[in-house]
Amino acid sequence: MKQFTLSVLFSLMISFGLSAQNIVKGVVKDSSSEGLLQGVSISVEGKNISTTTDVIGAFTLENLPDGRHIIVIKKDGYETQNYPVSLSGSMVDLGIIYMYEDEFAEDQDLSTIVITDDELNDDTTAADNISGLLQASRDVYLRTAAFEFSSSFFRIRGLDSDNAKLLINGIEMNKLSTGRPEWANWGGLNDVLRNQEFTNGLAPSNFTFGGVLGSNNISTRASEYRKGGRVSYASSNRSYVHRVMGTYATGLMDDGWAFAFSGSRRIADEGFADGSSYNAYSTFASIEKVFSDKHSLNFTSVFASNRRGKAAPNTQEVIDIKGIQYNPYWGYQNGKIRNSRIKDVEEPFIMLNHYWNINEKTTLNTNVSYQFGGIGNSRIDFNGARVENGVLDGDGNPFITNLATANPDPTYYQKLPSYGVREGLPDVFGMYQDFARNGQLDWSQLYAANAASVTGGNSAYVLYEDRNEDDRFTINTIFNTELTDNISLNASVNYTSQKSENFAEIIDLLGGSGYLDVDTFAQADQDDINNGITSFDLKQNNLLNPLFLAQEGDRFKYDFDLLSQVINGFVQTQFKFNKVDFFLAGSLSRTSHQRDGNFQNGGFIDTSFGKSEKQEFTNWGAKGGLTYKITGRHILDFNAGYLTKAPTLRNTFANSRENNAIVEGITSEKVLSLDASYIVRTPILQARATAYYTGIKDATETSFFFADGIGGDNTAFVQETLQGIEKRHIGAEFGIDLKLTQTLKLKGAANIGQYTYNNNPNLFIASEDFVGDSDADEFGVKDFGQSNLKNYRLASGPQKAYSFGFEYRDPDYWWFGATANVFNDTYIDIAPLTRSSNFADDGGVPFTDYDESIARELLRQERFNDYMVVNAVGGKSWKVGNRQYIGLFASIGNIFNREYRTGGFEQGRNANYRQLRDDKALDTPVFGNKYWYGRGTTYFVNLNYRF
């Protein structure tokens, strides 16, 4: 009986106790270098049990149930390994597991990333392109959006990229000025930016609360790079023509040190758009010391310099005459192309990261970064003037003569045939011929004008940059722990301090001896005179240094600092069980913005110099999600979140170049987002269908333009602010990847969305010309009431997009694929001022000839034509030695050379009914909509050697 009792107890222990002691462990190495691989994903197929390898490549899976299982070992760039194990109260040591490079993934992933790098450096709306964030995703829909839809400047769910967070080593890189990442800060460093952890939408991240479009954390730890090197050459007719790149990493060496270095050079006299020069180089260094299994310290340095010539949007009149590659920003100087609009980005950064493995289940990552440098955007100023020696104006001040220079822009409206037709000029055909034959910037004419005796040696024209130079310091700490086998906790605290210097700087006097820093168009009216303000005062951009004759390198026009501080933190708990996973997360932040003027603008004597009132915003966010596993291969996923966002620096100040005015009623933006997905994951089929909704309230947007017809026939250069904007984004996403054979698969993706304004926001216009007006405040800001935007479509790229394609992978290491992509529902960006009360008023008096039906047609939003773009890609890999490979990749975009509009905007120049009606009545409007066009047929070729 005693033996029987012990036997029963022993059996029960086996059944209920020892099964929890099933353990699988092993060590993962690179098959070529035999280096230890950290961060390899280890999971149990069909079970919610997973881990990753540690710094010595080791892993342990505990508490596995009895039975037969498949252990899945996966890492980007390697072939996935599957190990069957049979467990029954036992421990299985898989020993050393070698990971073999996936030749297809290596070269195909590299090629798609360099395509993204190229697209992101286009100057149309690429600053808001989301594809750079998505390149780490393995989801078929998101990768299609990144690499097939990006050339049409498609936006995920119609949202701007400030709704996503881009991090490097856990530090957020989104700009405080715009909320968006500045991709050029690390452009050309594709080889060393491939270790990425992407979270889609509201899904949980171990590093950040994120945004409604998700987050992406790029790791640059030197120990995570595979030992070896790569050199490559690429050629394209897109943004750059030539690119060379070299990378080498030591891997983790026996003494605990690891090093990784990379550099690249990209150049072009011109890309697809005429005159769009390109000159960029990038360097990268990462050094890590692994002190023990618990502590590691990593230093990263990135310096990327990018100078590229911009391309202009054009009216259809200009495009019909000159074609879609035409660019008016450039001209020949001494036989060489010179672009007047250069974007120059140099913002290097350094990071120090400490990684602490407190125990097997808890880590603490502490990071410090410092970024400095600036961004310059050049253009020609033609507001030259001189002081008449010994001549005084009516107030007894020196008399300032306007040198009356003409606008040098070849597409200036008075130089185009449409203007000749409107004005009844005698030689319209001659205007057409002159523009068709020439139509480029005449640099020699600018130098000649500056050399004319009438200038008195002063420059009538000058080339200058609008610059912002930032000093940004960030420190944060990120805590991750497994509370139990099923519950994990993530938390972080972040602090960022930034000083942003904003000013205009002369970079070329174009042959002159100086440039008088005055606004020649400023003129005192009776209200100014009554207040003791003279025209001389109004003309001074800086009364602290009147009549300043600026030289190359001098600041002029405006000079102010923007001071910001951000403190934020988040906490998140994740629960993982066999059938259900769910998470809850919350965030809290405090943001402050302040302007500090260094110039005393003559138009705003009391409100331009010194510090503004500090603007402070407290924000919070909450989100949660639930994943229900119907089976291991069929999943339902639900997410919901609500968050508030502080306004960016750009949107906080009403007219920051001239005064301290704060946007009236400025407040934090509110975002509500929901999505629901059905996901299928089988060896043959990978698919996802998602329905989504995002609602935005209290958003603010600012823009600058030149407007006629404000308050009657008045003309002014203005800053326009829309405040209290509501938007609605609703739609569905689909992605499917069907493996027909071991070598052939079909891919498809679709987005069906509708993105609209959901209210009539408030419209404010700021201009120095408004100072003293009875309906403007002391900052020259006028309240135009509501702008009737409700139900107009947002200009967010195609709102419907479809893709279908195939991919063939031959066992002999070559592959080929092609896709057809269809785009629908792309809309023009509308002008809010024409939808305000100003449209129907003639200086406060309603137009007597106003016709409601004509007005409705004038204000109809333009919808672009639908179009299809066909692309093809292919590649081949060769193994030429024991650990040496050659890879070749080529792609052709827009094979059939389809012309299509990717975006555009209404010119705000015709701001009232009568002017807009008369202009649109012409066969060719003088101030027609301006458009960006997609590229025609393009190619990209990349050859690389790995060792």
XYZ file of N, CA and C in Angstrom, residues 759-889:
393
model
N -15.277 69.994 -39.476
C -15.891 71.195 -38.908
C -15.444 72.404 -39.720
N -15.857 73.571 -39.275
C -15.438 74.824 -39.885
C -14.501 75.544 -38.912
N -13.194 75.389 -39.077
C -12.245 75.948 -38.099
C -12.151 77.459 -38.185
N -11.478 78.042 -37.186
C -11.277 79.484 -37.132
C -10.073 79.874 -37.986
N -10.192 81.008 -38.667
C -9.144 81.471 -39.574
C -8.598 82.812 -39.103
N -7.273 82.878 -38.956
C -6.591 84.118 -38.585
C -5.520 84.415 -39.630
N -5.413 85.679 -40.009
C -4.401 86.120 -40.962
C -3.534 87.172 -40.280
N -2.207 86.982 -40.361
C -1.274 87.932 -39.751
C -0.409 88.552 -40.829
N -0.241 89.885 -40.756
C 0.620 90.589 -41.695
C 0.998 91.946 -41.107
N 2.214 92.379 -41.407
C 2.631 93.716 -40.983
C 1.749 94.778 -41.627
N 1.199 94.488 -42.804
C 0.333 95.439 -43.493
C -0.954 95.732 -42.714
N -1.316 94.831 -41.773
C -2.563 94.996 -41.022
C -2.388 95.839 -39.767
N -1.144 96.131 -39.395
C -0.909 96.882 -38.162
C -1.600 98.240 -38.247
N -2.375 98.570 -37.233
C -3.096 99.839 -37.206
C -4.509 99.737 -37.725
N -4.847 98.627 -38.427
C -6.227 98.454 -38.881
C -7.141 98.279 -37.678
N -8.316 98.804 -37.796
C -9.247 98.767 -36.671
C -9.672 97.346 -36.320
N -9.665 96.434 -37.307
C -10.089 95.061 -37.047
C -8.909 94.111 -36.859
N -7.713 94.637 -36.604
C -6.533 93.822 -36.327
C -6.010 94.148 -34.929
N -5.352 93.176 -34.293
C -4.805 93.425 -32.970
C -3.404 94.039 -33.074
N -2.744 94.215 -31.928
C -1.439 94.879 -31.912
C -0.369 94.090 -32.664
N -0.607 92.796 -32.922
C 0.357 91.968 -33.633
C 0.080 91.904 -35.135
N -0.913 92.682 -35.604
C -1.269 92.633 -37.015
C -2.022 91.380 -37.394
N -2.808 90.834 -36.466
C -3.576 89.607 -36.703
C -5.047 89.960 -36.842
N -5.650 89.485 -37.929
C -7.077 89.676 -38.157
C -7.815 88.352 -37.997
N -8.975 88.443 -37.374
C -9.841 87.277 -37.207
C -10.859 87.269 -38.338
N -10.773 86.245 -39.206
C -11.696 86.140 -40.336
C -12.853 85.202 -40.042
N -13.031 84.849 -38.774
C -14.143 83.983 -38.415
C -13.909 82.566 -38.881
N -14.988 81.878 -39.196
C -14.881 80.481 -39.606
C -14.554 80.359 -41.088
N -13.776 79.329 -41.391
C -13.552 78.939 -42.785
C -14.397 77.707 -43.048
N -15.241 77.755 -44.064
C -16.236 76.704 -44.297
C -15.604 75.498 -45.003
N -14.932 74.671 -44.201
C -14.187 73.534 -44.745
C -14.869 72.191 -44.518
N -15.921 72.141 -43.728
C -16.532 70.862 -43.380
C -16.907 70.067 -44.619
N -16.513 68.786 -44.603
C -16.765 67.796 -45.660
C -15.853 67.944 -46.869
N -15.003 68.955 -46.918
C -13.966 68.961 -47.940
C -12.967 67.846 -47.644
N -12.380 67.286 -48.697
C -11.394 66.218 -48.525
C -10.040 66.790 -48.119
N -9.341 66.061 -47.272
C -7.986 66.422 -46.892
C -7.022 66.093 -48.030
N -6.033 66.943 -48.205
C -5.014 66.699 -49.234
C -3.949 65.787 -48.633
N -4.232 64.498 -48.586
C -3.360 63.536 -47.916
C -2.916 62.434 -48.867
N -2.748 62.780 -50.146
C -2.389 61.762 -51.124
C -3.607 60.952 -51.532
N -3.402 59.870 -52.276
C -4.536 59.045 -52.707
C -5.282 58.469 -51.504
N -6.591 58.622 -51.477
C -7.374 58.083 -50.379
C -7.798 56.644 -50.647
N -7.619 56.215 -51.875
C -7.827 54.806 -52.228
C -6.619 54.344 -53.041
N -6.088 53.185 -52.685
C -4.912 52.650 -53.380
C -5.007 51.134 -53.400
N -4.629 50.546 -54.534
C -4.704 49.103 -54.718
C -3.413 48.615 -55.373
N -2.951 47.452 -54.944
C -1.729 46.893 -55.511
C -1.895 45.391 -55.692
N -1.411 44.882 -56.830
C -1.420 43.438 -57.070
C -0.128 43.084 -57.782
N 0.507 42.020 -57.335
C 1.772 41.653 -57.959
C 2.171 40.227 -57.651
N 3.336 39.866 -58.142
C 3.864 38.520 -57.905
C 5.360 38.630 -57.639
N 5.890 37.559 -57.074
C 7.327 37.483 -56.819
C 7.777 36.047 -57.046
N 8.822 35.882 -57.847
C 9.388 34.556 -58.126
C 10.796 34.492 -57.551
N 11.052 33.478 -56.729
C 12.377 33.271 -56.142
C 12.914 31.926 -56.609
N 13.941 31.967 -57.411
C 14.520 30.741 -57.940
C 15.513 30.151 -56.937
N 15.582 28.816 -56.821
C 16.561 28.207 -55.907
C 18.007 28.566 -56.239
N 18.240 29.033 -57.461
C 19.600 29.394 -57.872
C 19.910 30.849 -57.521
N 19.221 31.387 -56.513
C 19.497 32.707 -55.946
C 19.294 33.858 -56.918
N 18.218 33.822 -57.666
C 17.791 35.016 -58.380
C 16.296 35.154 -58.189
N 15.815 36.354 -58.290
C 14.405 36.611 -58.053
C 13.920 37.762 -58.922
N 12.612 37.782 -59.110
C 11.994 38.792 -59.967
C 10.579 39.026 -59.477
N 10.122 40.284 -59.558
C 8.760 40.597 -59.162
C 8.228 41.799 -59.915
N 6.927 41.926 -59.944
C 6.287 43.070 -60.600
C 4.968 43.359 -59.899
N 4.578 44.628 -59.903
C 3.319 45.037 -59.293
C 2.621 46.066 -60.167
N 1.314 46.033 -60.122
C 0.484 47.074 -60.722
C -0.239 47.783 -59.584
N -0.160 49.120 -59.567
C -0.689 49.915 -58.463
C -1.656 50.965 -58.994
N -2.855 50.961 -58.457
C -3.918 51.866 -58.903
C -4.232 52.846 -57.773
N -4.372 54.127 -58.138
C -4.606 55.173 -57.156
C -5.845 55.978 -57.524
N -6.710 56.188 -56.530
C -7.949 56.948 -56.717
C -8.089 58.011 -55.628
N -8.951 58.966 -55.902
C -9.385 59.950 -54.901
C -8.223 60.742 -54.310
N -7.478 61.417 -55.183
C -6.465 62.369 -54.749
C -7.017 63.772 -54.985
N -6.918 64.637 -53.986
C -7.574 65.942 -54.048
C -6.568 67.072 -53.867
N -6.916 68.218 -54.433
C -6.112 69.429 -54.277
C -6.223 69.936 -52.845
N -5.169 70.595 -52.361
C -5.203 71.240 -51.055
C -5.891 72.592 -51.212
N -7.016 72.763 -50.538
C -7.843 73.949 -50.762
C -7.316 75.153 -49.981
N -7.688 76.353 -50.451
C -7.287 77.609 -49.811
C -8.365 78.027 -48.819
N -8.096 77.977 -47.510
C -9.129 78.312 -46.517
C -9.644 79.738 -46.620
N -8.806 80.688 -47.029
C -9.229 82.086 -47.075
C -10.397 82.289 -48.035
N -10.415 81.552 -49.144
C -11.508 81.703 -50.106
C -12.799 81.058 -49.604
N -12.715 80.290 -48.516
C -13.926 79.704 -47.916
C -14.368 80.486 -46.682
N -13.817 81.686 -46.497
C -14.169 82.506 -45.341
C -15.098 83.654 -45.762
N -15.446 84.503 -44.790
C -16.327 85.638 -45.071
C -15.686 86.615 -46.050
N -14.365 86.608 -46.138
C -13.665 87.518 -47.051
C -14.049 87.267 -48.501
N -14.454 86.034 -48.815
C -14.710 85.659 -50.202
C -15.880 86.447 -50.792
N -16.913 86.669 -49.996
C -18.127 87.308 -50.515
C -18.183 88.800 -50.250
N -17.164 89.369 -49.599
C -17.198 90.778 -49.208
C -16.240 91.619 -50.041
N -16.660 92.805 -50.331
C -15.817 93.792 -51.004
C -15.456 94.856 -49.975
N -14.424 94.549 -49.148
C -14.044 95.487 -48.092
C -15.121 95.646 -47.042
N -15.811 94.540 -46.703
C -16.854 94.583 -45.687
C -18.240 94.775 -46.256
N -18.345 95.077 -47.548
C -19.644 95.252 -48.221
C -19.862 94.071 -49.166
N -21.014 93.363 -49.081
C -21.243 92.208 -49.956
C -21.172 92.612 -51.436
N -20.576 91.700 -52.242
C -20.531 91.941 -53.684
C -21.953 92.001 -54.246
N -22.234 93.030 -55.025
C -23.573 93.164 -55.619
C -23.798 92.164 -56.737
N -22.701 91.654 -57.346
C -22.836 90.712 -58.456
C -22.556 89.274 -58.025
N -22.654 89.003 -56.729
C -22.363 87.663 -56.199
C -23.442 86.683 -56.636
N -23.028 85.568 -57.243
C -23.947 84.534 -57.716
C -23.628 83.240 -56.968
N -24.590 82.728 -56.211
C -24.370 81.558 -55.359
C -23.959 80.328 -56.166
N -24.591 80.100 -57.302
C -24.283 78.904 -58.097
C -22.874 78.998 -58.694
N -22.500 80.202 -59.138
C -21.136 80.373 -59.663
C -20.118 80.200 -58.538
N -20.421 80.769 -57.366
C -19.510 80.653 -56.228
C -19.319 79.194 -55.832
N -20.400 78.414 -55.858
C -20.304 76.992 -55.499
C -19.374 76.252 -56.449
N -19.462 76.589 -57.729
C -18.599 75.937 -58.715
C -17.149 76.397 -58.564
N -16.955 77.672 -58.265
C -15.597 78.183 -58.074
C -14.901 77.494 -56.904
N -15.687 77.140 -55.886
C -15.119 76.564 -54.672
C -15.157 75.042 -54.662
N -15.543 74.446 -55.777
C -15.534 72.979 -55.856
C -14.097 72.479 -55.779
N -13.864 71.483 -54.955
C -12.514 70.951 -54.773
C -12.124 70.063 -55.956
N -10.952 70.316 -56.503
C -10.503 69.540 -57.653
C -10.094 68.128 -57.220
N -10.587 67.147 -57.960
C -10.204 65.744 -57.765
C -9.350 65.323 -58.951
N -8.175 64.760 -58.668
C -7.261 64.370 -59.738
C -7.750 63.094 -60.419
N -7.257 62.888 -61.636
C -7.595 61.674 -62.379
C -6.996 60.442 -61.709
N -7.717 59.331 -61.805
C -7.181 58.059 -61.335
C -6.038 57.628 -62.253
N -5.138 56.812 -61.740
C -4.015 56.373 -62.568
C -3.459 55.051 -62.052
N -2.677 54.389 -62.907
C -2.037 53.124 -62.551
C -0.553 53.220 -62.859
N 0.263 52.707 -61.948
C 1.713 52.687 -62.106
C 2.182 51.241 -61.987
N 2.974 50.790 -62.953
C 3.502 49.430 -62.958
C 5.003 49.485 -62.673
N 5.444 48.690 -61.696
C 6.851 48.643 -61.304
C 7.370 47.214 -61.397
N 8.667 47.079 -61.600
C 9.301 45.759 -61.645
C 10.618 45.802 -60.894
N 10.940 44.705 -60.203
C 12.192 44.590 -59.461
C 12.771 43.203 -59.694
N 14.080 43.095 -59.516
C 14.727 41.799 -59.653
C 16.119 41.833 -59.082
N 16.670 40.651 -58.814
C 18.008 40.600 -58.252
C 18.625 39.226 -58.381
N 19.916 39.172 -58.112
C 20.678 37.934 -58.198
C 21.805 37.979 -57.170
N 22.062 36.836 -56.518
C 23.152 36.739 -55.557
C 24.100 35.621 -55.973
N 25.401 35.865 -55.739
C 26.423 34.862 -56.025
C 27.297 34.690 -54.782
N 27.607 33.447 -54.447
C 28.585 33.180 -53.408
C 29.923 32.968 -54.084
N 30.920 33.820 -53.772
C 32.189 33.789 -54.504
C 33.339 33.326 -53.618
N 33.057 33.001 -52.398
C 34.087 32.515 -51.493
C 33.426 31.899 -50.290
N 34.230 31.546 -49.298
C 33.675 30.905 -48.121
C 32.673 31.797 -47.413
N 32.981 33.082 -47.328
C 32.095 34.025 -46.663
C 31.955 35.299 -47.473
N 31.954 35.214 -48.780
C 31.906 36.378 -49.639
C 30.760 36.234 -50.647
N 30.078 37.348 -50.862
C 28.891 37.329 -51.714
C 28.863 38.576 -52.590
N 28.287 38.441 -53.744
C 27.999 39.556 -54.632
C 26.495 39.596 -54.848
N 25.898 40.766 -54.694
C 24.470 40.920 -54.914
C 24.188 42.004 -55.933
N 23.240 41.740 -56.803
C 22.819 42.712 -57.814
C 21.320 42.901 -57.711
N 20.906 44.155 -57.666
C 19.483 44.473 -57.621
C 19.182 45.549 -58.646
